[in-house]
PDB file of C-alpha atoms in Angstrom:
ATOM      1  CA  UNK A 149     -23.288 -74.647  40.327  1.00 86.00           C
ATOM      2  CA  UNK A 150     -25.210 -77.723  39.179  1.00 90.00           C
ATOM      3  CA  UNK A 151     -28.988 -77.445  39.051  1.00 94.00           C
ATOM      4  CA  UNK A 152     -31.518 -80.185  38.496  1.00 95.00           C
ATOM      5  CA  UNK A 153     -34.714 -78.691  37.078  1.00 96.00           C
ATOM      6  CA  UNK A 154     -37.692 -81.026  37.498  1.00 96.00           C
ATOM      7  CA  UNK A 155     -40.427 -79.668  35.230  1.00 94.00           C
ATOM      8  CA  UNK A 156     -42.914 -81.623  33.102  1.00 91.00           C
ATOM      9  CA  UNK A 157     -43.669 -78.749  30.692  1.00 91.00           C
ATOM     10  CA  UNK A 158     -40.923 -79.138  28.090  1.00 91.00           C
ATOM     11  CA  UNK A 159     -41.181 -75.579  26.783  1.00 93.00           C
ATOM     12  CA  UNK A 160     -41.111 -74.045  30.267  1.00 92.00           C
ATOM     13  CA  UNK A 161     -38.159 -76.235  31.208  1.00 92.00           C
ATOM     14  CA  UNK A 162     -36.242 -75.327  28.061  1.00 92.00           C
ATOM     15  CA  UNK A 163     -36.810 -71.588  28.509  1.00 93.00           C
ATOM     16  CA  UNK A 164     -35.829 -71.673  32.172  1.00 92.00           C
ATOM     17  CA  UNK A 165     -32.718 -73.772  31.583  1.00 92.00           C
ATOM     18  CA  UNK A 166     -31.615 -71.421  28.801  1.00 91.00           C
ATOM     19  CA  UNK A 167     -31.795 -68.416  31.130  1.00 91.00           C
ATOM     20  CA  UNK A 168     -30.043 -70.226  33.973  1.00 91.00           C
ATOM     21  CA  UNK A 169     -27.236 -71.411  31.692  1.00 90.00           C
ATOM     22  CA  UNK A 170     -26.670 -67.849  30.485  1.00 88.00           C
ATOM     23  CA  UNK A 171     -26.093 -66.934  34.129  1.00 85.00           C
ATOM     24  CA  UNK A 172     -23.428 -69.580  34.563  1.00 86.00           C
ATOM     25  CA  UNK A 173     -25.414 -72.511  35.983  1.00 89.00           C
ATOM     26  CA  UNK A 174     -24.939 -76.073  34.775  1.00 91.00           C
ATOM     27  CA  UNK A 175     -28.480 -77.365  34.236  1.00 94.00           C
ATOM     28  CA  UNK A 176     -29.885 -80.873  33.952  1.00 94.00           C
ATOM     29  CA  UNK A 177     -33.545 -81.399  33.058  1.00 95.00           C
ATOM     30  CA  UNK A 178     -35.921 -84.072  34.331  1.00 95.00           C
ATOM     31  CA  UNK A 179     -39.512 -84.231  33.095  1.00 94.00           C
ATOM     32  CA  UNK A 180     -40.708 -87.042  35.388  1.00 94.00           C
ATOM     33  CA  UNK A 181     -40.178 -88.134  38.967  1.00 93.00           C
ATOM     34  CA  UNK A 182     -38.440 -91.326  37.843  1.00 93.00           C
ATOM     35  CA  UNK A 183     -36.016 -89.322  35.721  1.00 94.00           C
ATOM     36  CA  UNK A 184     -35.357 -86.929  38.619  1.00 94.00           C
ATOM     37  CA  UNK A 185     -34.494 -89.783  41.006  1.00 92.00           C
ATOM     38  CA  UNK A 186     -32.123 -91.274  38.445  1.00 92.00           C
ATOM     39  CA  UNK A 187     -30.338 -87.933  38.017  1.00 92.00           C
ATOM     40  CA  UNK A 188     -30.040 -87.444  41.777  1.00 88.00           C
ATOM     41  CA  UNK A 189     -26.930 -89.638  41.678  1.00 85.00           C
ATOM     42  CA  UNK A 190     -25.220 -86.980  39.522  1.00 87.00           C
ATOM     43  CA  UNK A 191     -24.919 -84.808  42.631  1.00 87.00           C
ATOM     44  CA  UNK A 192     -26.857 -81.603  41.895  1.00 91.00           C
ATOM     45  CA  UNK A 193     -26.193 -78.645  44.178  1.00 90.00           C
ATOM     46  CA  UNK A 194     -29.830 -77.473  44.113  1.00 93.00           C
ATOM     47  CA  UNK A 195     -33.072 -78.992  42.816  1.00 95.00           C
ATOM     48  CA  UNK A 196     -35.873 -76.845  41.382  1.00 96.00           C
ATOM     49  CA  UNK A 197     -38.984 -78.971  41.766  1.00 95.00           C
ATOM     50  CA  UNK A 198     -42.318 -78.452  40.041  1.00 94.00           C
ATOM     51  CA  UNK A 199     -45.190 -80.250  41.782  1.00 91.00           C
ATOM     52  CA  UNK A 200     -47.328 -81.162  38.772  1.00 88.00           C
ATOM     53  CA  UNK A 201     -45.461 -84.199  37.424  1.00 92.00           C
ATOM     54  CA  UNK A 202     -47.066 -86.855  35.203  1.00 92.00           C
ATOM     55  CA  UNK A 203     -45.932 -89.968  37.078  1.00 91.00           C
ATOM     56  CA  UNK A 204     -45.808 -88.874  40.732  1.00 89.00           C
ATOM     57  CA  UNK A 205     -46.920 -85.893  42.787  1.00 90.00           C
ATOM     58  CA  UNK A 206     -44.095 -83.464  43.487  1.00 91.00           C
ATOM     59  CA  UNK A 207     -44.724 -83.644  47.235  1.00 92.00           C
ATOM     60  CA  UNK A 208     -44.149 -87.396  47.166  1.00 91.00           C
ATOM     61  CA  UNK A 209     -41.001 -86.901  45.099  1.00 92.00           C
ATOM     62  CA  UNK A 210     -39.679 -84.318  47.564  1.00 92.00           C
ATOM     63  CA  UNK A 211     -40.120 -86.771  50.440  1.00 88.00           C
ATOM     64  CA  UNK A 212     -38.272 -89.426  48.446  1.00 89.00           C
ATOM     65  CA  UNK A 213     -35.425 -87.036  47.609  1.00 90.00           C
ATOM     66  CA  UNK A 214     -35.112 -86.006  51.250  1.00 85.00           C
ATOM     67  CA  UNK A 215     -34.878 -89.656  52.308  1.00 82.00           C
ATOM     68  CA  UNK A 216     -31.960 -90.140  49.912  1.00 84.00           C
ATOM     69  CA  UNK A 217     -30.087 -86.831  50.052  1.00 83.00           C
ATOM     70  CA  UNK A 218     -29.705 -83.490  51.827  1.00 82.00           C
ATOM     71  CA  UNK A 219     -29.529 -81.571  48.530  1.00 89.00           C
ATOM     72  CA  UNK A 220     -31.426 -78.258  48.825  1.00 90.00           C
ATOM     73  CA  UNK A 221     -34.868 -78.354  47.199  1.00 93.00           C
ATOM     74  CA  UNK A 222     -36.789 -75.286  46.033  1.00 93.00           C
ATOM     75  CA  UNK A 223     -40.394 -76.029  45.143  1.00 93.00           C
ATOM     76  CA  UNK A 224     -41.384 -73.926  42.129  1.00 92.00           C
ATOM     77  CA  UNK A 225     -45.106 -74.258  41.552  1.00 88.00           C
ATOM     78  CA  UNK A 226     -48.400 -72.536  40.830  1.00 88.00           C
ATOM     79  CA  UNK A 227     -49.844 -73.886  44.104  1.00 86.00           C
ATOM     80  CA  UNK A 228     -49.714 -70.768  46.221  1.00 84.00           C
ATOM     81  CA  UNK A 229     -52.009 -71.637  49.124  1.00 87.00           C
ATOM     82  CA  UNK A 230     -50.566 -71.647  52.629  1.00 85.00           C
ATOM     83  CA  UNK A 231     -51.476 -75.297  53.226  1.00 86.00           C
ATOM     84  CA  UNK A 232     -49.384 -76.398  50.237  1.00 88.00           C
ATOM     85  CA  UNK A 233     -46.470 -74.215  51.366  1.00 87.00           C
ATOM     86  CA  UNK A 234     -46.507 -75.675  54.861  1.00 85.00           C
ATOM     87  CA  UNK A 235     -46.860 -79.220  53.531  1.00 87.00           C
ATOM     88  CA  UNK A 236     -43.883 -78.720  51.229  1.00 88.00           C
ATOM     89  CA  UNK A 237     -41.726 -77.416  54.060  1.00 84.00           C
ATOM     90  CA  UNK A 238     -42.810 -80.308  56.292  1.00 82.00           C
ATOM     91  CA  UNK A 239     -41.585 -82.714  53.642  1.00 84.00           C
ATOM     92  CA  UNK A 240     -38.144 -81.123  53.653  1.00 84.00           C
ATOM     93  CA  UNK A 241     -38.205 -78.425  50.977  1.00 88.00           C
ATOM     94  CA  UNK A 242     -35.771 -75.608  51.749  1.00 87.00           C
ATOM     95  CA  UNK A 243     -37.808 -72.929  49.986  1.00 89.00           C
ATOM     96  CA  UNK A 244     -41.094 -72.499  48.140  1.00 90.00           C
ATOM     97  CA  UNK A 245     -41.576 -70.125  45.197  1.00 89.00           C
ATOM     98  CA  UNK A 246     -44.935 -69.517  43.546  1.00 89.00           C
ATOM     99  CA  UNK A 247     -45.334 -69.087  39.786  1.00 86.00           C
ATOM    100  CA  UNK A 248     -45.181 -66.639  38.125  1.00 85.00           C
ATOM    101  CA  UNK A 249     -41.966 -65.428  39.728  1.00 85.00           C
ATOM    102  CA  UNK A 250     -39.159 -63.008  39.000  1.00 86.00           C
ATOM    103  CA  UNK A 251     -36.076 -64.763  37.594  1.00 86.00           C
ATOM    104  CA  UNK A 252     -33.803 -62.539  39.653  1.00 86.00           C
ATOM    105  CA  UNK A 253     -35.585 -63.671  42.815  1.00 87.00           C
ATOM    106  CA  UNK A 254     -35.292 -67.318  41.769  1.00 89.00           C
ATOM    107  CA  UNK A 255     -31.545 -67.024  41.225  1.00 87.00           C
ATOM    108  CA  UNK A 256     -31.128 -65.212  44.549  1.00 86.00           C
ATOM    109  CA  UNK A 257     -32.945 -68.023  46.333  1.00 86.00           C
ATOM    110  CA  UNK A 258     -30.806 -70.621  44.581  1.00 89.00           C
ATOM    111  CA  UNK A 259     -27.666 -68.940  45.888  1.00 84.00           C
ATOM    112  CA  UNK A 260     -29.125 -68.602  49.405  1.00 82.00           C
ATOM    113  CA  UNK A 261     -30.071 -72.282  49.816  1.00 83.00           C
ATOM    114  CA  UNK A 262     -26.725 -73.297  48.361  1.00 81.00           C
ATOM    115  CA  UNK A 263     -24.853 -71.174  50.907  1.00 74.00           C
ATOM    116  CA  UNK A 264     -26.949 -72.507  53.758  1.00 65.00           C
ATOM    117  CA  UNK A 265     -25.994 -76.070  52.812  1.00 63.00           C
ATOM    118  CA  UNK A 266     -22.282 -75.454  53.338  1.00 55.00           C
ATOM    119  CA  UNK A 267     -22.352 -72.807  56.072  1.00 52.00           C
ATOM    120  CA  UNK A 268     -22.344 -73.585  59.817  1.00 47.00           C
ATOM    121  CA  UNK A 269     -25.500 -72.951  61.815  1.00 45.00           C
ATOM    122  CA  UNK A 270     -26.256 -69.324  62.734  1.00 44.00           C
ATOM    123  CA  UNK A 271     -25.280 -69.886  66.315  1.00 41.00           C
ATOM    124  CA  UNK A 272     -21.793 -70.639  65.062  1.00 40.00           C
ATOM    125  CA  UNK A 273     -21.591 -74.014  66.822  1.00 39.00           C
ATOM    126  CA  UNK A 274     -18.880 -72.448  68.951  1.00 35.00           C
ATOM    127  CA  UNK A 275     -18.266 -74.814  71.853  1.00 34.00           C
ATOM    128  CA  UNK A 276     -19.381 -78.135  73.211  1.00 32.00           C
ATOM    129  CA  UNK A 277     -20.856 -76.423  76.274  1.00 33.00           C
ATOM    130  CA  UNK A 278     -23.123 -74.360  74.028  1.00 38.00           C
ATOM    131  CA  UNK A 279     -24.179 -77.397  72.011  1.00 48.00           C
ATOM    132  CA  UNK A 280     -27.054 -78.744  74.076  1.00 57.00           C
ATOM    133  CA  UNK A 281     -29.991 -76.468  74.880  1.00 60.00           C
ATOM    134  CA  UNK A 282     -33.221 -77.317  76.692  1.00 62.00           C
ATOM    135  CA  UNK A 283     -36.180 -75.285  75.436  1.00 62.00           C
ATOM    136  CA  UNK A 284     -39.395 -74.965  77.420  1.00 58.00           C
ATOM    137  CA  UNK A 285     -38.628 -78.124  79.379  1.00 65.00           C
ATOM    138  CA  UNK A 286     -39.556 -80.464  76.490  1.00 79.00           C
ATOM    139  CA  UNK A 287     -37.495 -79.571  73.420  1.00 84.00           C
ATOM    140  CA  UNK A 288     -33.784 -80.424  73.340  1.00 85.00           C
ATOM    141  CA  UNK A 289     -31.582 -78.802  70.722  1.00 83.00           C
ATOM    142  CA  UNK A 290     -28.101 -80.169  70.055  1.00 80.00           C
ATOM    143  CA  UNK A 291     -26.383 -77.500  67.981  1.00 76.00           C
ATOM    144  CA  UNK A 292     -23.232 -79.501  67.366  1.00 72.00           C
ATOM    145  CA  UNK A 293     -24.939 -82.603  66.010  1.00 75.00           C
ATOM    146  CA  UNK A 294     -27.847 -80.568  64.576  1.00 80.00           C
ATOM    147  CA  UNK A 295     -30.409 -82.801  66.283  1.00 84.00           C
ATOM    148  CA  UNK A 296     -33.734 -81.760  67.823  1.00 88.00           C
ATOM    149  CA  UNK A 297     -35.877 -83.974  70.043  1.00 87.00           C
ATOM    150  CA  UNK A 298     -39.220 -83.419  71.745  1.00 87.00           C
ATOM    151  CA  UNK A 299     -39.805 -85.391  74.934  1.00 84.00           C
ATOM    152  CA  UNK A 300     -36.840 -87.550  73.917  1.00 82.00           C
ATOM    153  CA  UNK A 301     -38.204 -88.333  70.438  1.00 87.00           C
ATOM    154  CA  UNK A 302     -36.134 -87.041  67.464  1.00 87.00           C
ATOM    155  CA  UNK A 303     -37.919 -84.496  65.275  1.00 89.00           C
ATOM    156  CA  UNK A 304     -37.099 -84.184  61.582  1.00 88.00           C
ATOM    157  CA  UNK A 305     -36.474 -80.513  60.738  1.00 88.00           C
ATOM    158  CA  UNK A 306     -35.294 -78.988  57.497  1.00 88.00           C
ATOM    159  CA  UNK A 307     -32.014 -77.052  57.533  1.00 86.00           C
ATOM    160  CA  UNK A 308     -33.780 -73.709  57.653  1.00 88.00           C
ATOM    161  CA  UNK A 309     -36.166 -74.839  60.390  1.00 90.00           C
ATOM    162  CA  UNK A 310     -33.182 -75.971  62.465  1.00 89.00           C
ATOM    163  CA  UNK A 311     -31.338 -72.688  61.847  1.00 89.00           C
ATOM    164  CA  UNK A 312     -34.464 -70.712  62.737  1.00 91.00           C
ATOM    165  CA  UNK A 313     -34.903 -72.660  65.972  1.00 91.00           C
ATOM    166  CA  UNK A 314     -31.207 -72.160  66.783  1.00 88.00           C
ATOM    167  CA  UNK A 315     -31.520 -68.392  66.452  1.00 88.00           C
ATOM    168  CA  UNK A 316     -34.535 -68.227  68.770  1.00 89.00           C
ATOM    169  CA  UNK A 317     -33.062 -70.714  71.269  1.00 85.00           C
ATOM    170  CA  UNK A 318     -29.856 -68.722  71.578  1.00 80.00           C
ATOM    171  CA  UNK A 319     -31.528 -66.414  74.118  1.00 78.00           C
ATOM    172  CA  UNK A 320     -34.903 -67.741  75.314  1.00 79.00           C
ATOM    173  CA  UNK A 321     -37.264 -64.957  76.328  1.00 80.00           C
ATOM    174  CA  UNK A 322     -35.523 -62.358  74.165  1.00 83.00           C
ATOM    175  CA  UNK A 323     -37.516 -61.033  71.229  1.00 87.00           C
ATOM    176  CA  UNK A 324     -35.748 -61.363  67.883  1.00 89.00           C
ATOM    177  CA  UNK A 325     -36.911 -58.923  65.245  1.00 89.00           C
ATOM    178  CA  UNK A 326     -38.097 -60.348  61.948  1.00 89.00           C
ATOM    179  CA  UNK A 327     -35.362 -58.468  60.112  1.00 86.00           C
ATOM    180  CA  UNK A 328     -32.632 -60.032  62.245  1.00 85.00           C
ATOM    181  CA  UNK A 329     -34.013 -63.549  61.847  1.00 89.00           C
ATOM    182  CA  UNK A 330     -34.230 -63.138  58.075  1.00 86.00           C
ATOM    183  CA  UNK A 331     -30.694 -61.773  57.968  1.00 82.00           C
ATOM    184  CA  UNK A 332     -29.271 -64.703  59.957  1.00 83.00           C
ATOM    185  CA  UNK A 333     -31.261 -67.576  58.492  1.00 86.00           C
ATOM    186  CA  UNK A 334     -31.622 -66.433  54.879  1.00 80.00           C
ATOM    187  CA  UNK A 335     -28.512 -64.236  54.590  1.00 73.00           C
ATOM    188  CA  UNK A 336     -30.554 -61.400  53.117  1.00 70.00           C
ATOM    189  CA  UNK A 337     -32.362 -58.233  54.095  1.00 65.00           C
ATOM    190  CA  UNK A 338     -35.006 -58.617  51.361  1.00 66.00           C
ATOM    191  CA  UNK A 339     -38.417 -57.857  52.864  1.00 64.00           C
ATOM    192  CA  UNK A 340     -40.137 -60.354  50.597  1.00 63.00           C
ATOM    193  CA  UNK A 341     -38.863 -63.079  52.909  1.00 69.00           C
ATOM    194  CA  UNK A 342     -41.290 -61.930  55.628  1.00 79.00           C
ATOM    195  CA  UNK A 343     -43.922 -64.334  54.296  1.00 83.00           C
ATOM    196  CA  UNK A 344     -41.369 -67.137  54.009  1.00 86.00           C
ATOM    197  CA  UNK A 345     -40.447 -66.572  57.664  1.00 90.00           C
ATOM    198  CA  UNK A 346     -44.105 -66.829  58.732  1.00 91.00           C
ATOM    199  CA  UNK A 347     -44.509 -70.109  56.852  1.00 90.00           C
ATOM    200  CA  UNK A 348     -41.358 -71.558  58.430  1.00 92.00           C
ATOM    201  CA  UNK A 349     -42.515 -70.490  61.914  1.00 93.00           C
ATOM    202  CA  UNK A 350     -45.859 -72.219  61.321  1.00 92.00           C
ATOM    203  CA  UNK A 351     -44.117 -75.345  60.091  1.00 91.00           C
ATOM    204  CA  UNK A 352     -41.701 -75.364  63.036  1.00 92.00           C
ATOM    205  CA  UNK A 353     -44.550 -74.994  65.541  1.00 92.00           C
ATOM    206  CA  UNK A 354     -46.444 -77.849  63.894  1.00 91.00           C
ATOM    207  CA  UNK A 355     -43.423 -80.159  64.082  1.00 91.00           C
ATOM    208  CA  UNK A 356     -42.486 -79.322  67.682  1.00 90.00           C
ATOM    209  CA  UNK A 357     -46.086 -79.703  68.908  1.00 89.00           C
ATOM    210  CA  UNK A 358     -45.238 -77.751  72.063  1.00 87.00           C
ATOM    211  CA  UNK A 359     -47.882 -75.035  72.626  1.00 85.00           C
ATOM    212  CA  UNK A 360     -46.338 -71.679  73.423  1.00 86.00           C
ATOM    213  CA  UNK A 361     -42.746 -72.743  72.675  1.00 87.00           C
ATOM    214  CA  UNK A 362     -42.436 -70.039  69.993  1.00 91.00           C
ATOM    215  CA  UNK A 363     -44.249 -66.821  70.832  1.00 91.00           C
ATOM    216  CA  UNK A 364     -45.258 -64.124  68.366  1.00 92.00           C
ATOM    217  CA  UNK A 365     -44.649 -60.537  69.484  1.00 90.00           C
ATOM    218  CA  UNK A 366     -46.966 -58.516  67.270  1.00 88.00           C
ATOM    219  CA  UNK A 367     -45.281 -55.926  65.123  1.00 86.00           C
ATOM    220  CA  UNK A 368     -41.813 -56.981  66.270  1.00 88.00           C
ATOM    221  CA  UNK A 369     -40.889 -60.628  65.801  1.00 91.00           C
ATOM    222  CA  UNK A 370     -40.645 -63.902  67.712  1.00 93.00           C
ATOM    223  CA  UNK A 371     -39.158 -65.308  70.899  1.00 90.00           C
ATOM    224  CA  UNK A 372     -38.601 -68.708  72.447  1.00 87.00           C
ATOM    225  CA  UNK A 373     -40.410 -69.339  75.707  1.00 81.00           C
ATOM    226  CA  UNK A 374     -38.335 -69.497  78.893  1.00 70.00           C
ATOM    227  CA  UNK A 375     -38.113 -72.901  80.657  1.00 58.00           C
ATOM    228  CA  UNK A 376     -40.004 -73.064  83.939  1.00 52.00           C
ATOM    229  CA  UNK A 377     -37.958 -71.681  86.804  1.00 45.00           C
ATOM    230  CA  UNK A 378     -35.804 -69.402  84.657  1.00 45.00           C
ATOM    231  CA  UNK A 379     -36.209 -65.627  84.984  1.00 43.00           C
ATOM    232  CA  UNK A 380     -37.675 -63.710  82.070  1.00 45.00           C
ATOM    233  CA  UNK A 381     -34.973 -61.586  80.394  1.00 43.00           C
ATOM    234  CA  UNK A 382     -35.524 -57.878  80.245  1.00 43.00           C
ATOM    235  CA  UNK A 383     -34.411 -55.364  77.678  1.00 45.00           C
ATOM    236  CA  UNK A 384     -35.128 -54.280  74.097  1.00 47.00           C
ATOM    237  CA  UNK A 385     -35.837 -56.612  71.238  1.00 59.00           C
ATOM    238  CA  UNK A 386     -32.843 -57.708  69.224  1.00 56.00           C
TER     239      UNK A 386
END
């Protein structure tokens, strides 16, 4: 797997690349935003992006990368506040890891975002009839084309945000447990992803701008609201 590590601290970058190479990754280093954009044409499978770059803020670079490519981006930074996490996800980052971090966790996340890039959506994109879903009367989800629109206006979601929405929209009104959502969207049962799920839910709500579309069921998980006129499903949470 080819990794592009964008890190301005030369010693940190060298140490990280050495560890990643020992685990079988092919690593390219970029110490500036300009260098990172030039190396984007080499076709990395995953980008590890530090935010504190000398020539351009990492958030701005992420937006530029997302405009040019769908390569998975993991922001790796010391900025651990929720606002920065949400902003990074809004710009198209697939994951957000705060320094200092465990190297095993970093490598696990690299593999997860790489798998999500090539795998079909969690709903399986089974048939054309299941492709188009109307959520709450305002949000339209086209599973086959992986397009979401609100009141007819396309909404730019990251891959994980789309997959998360697809899981919840599969059965509006049914509560999906956090563990199930994490398993389907992140392909893991690791409980540390609980916080990542909360951040993605917040980001998804902010992008949809439809109050009440995604409901929190305390202590259990989340559910998609039922369009007006549809009966509320009954039964246990999934």
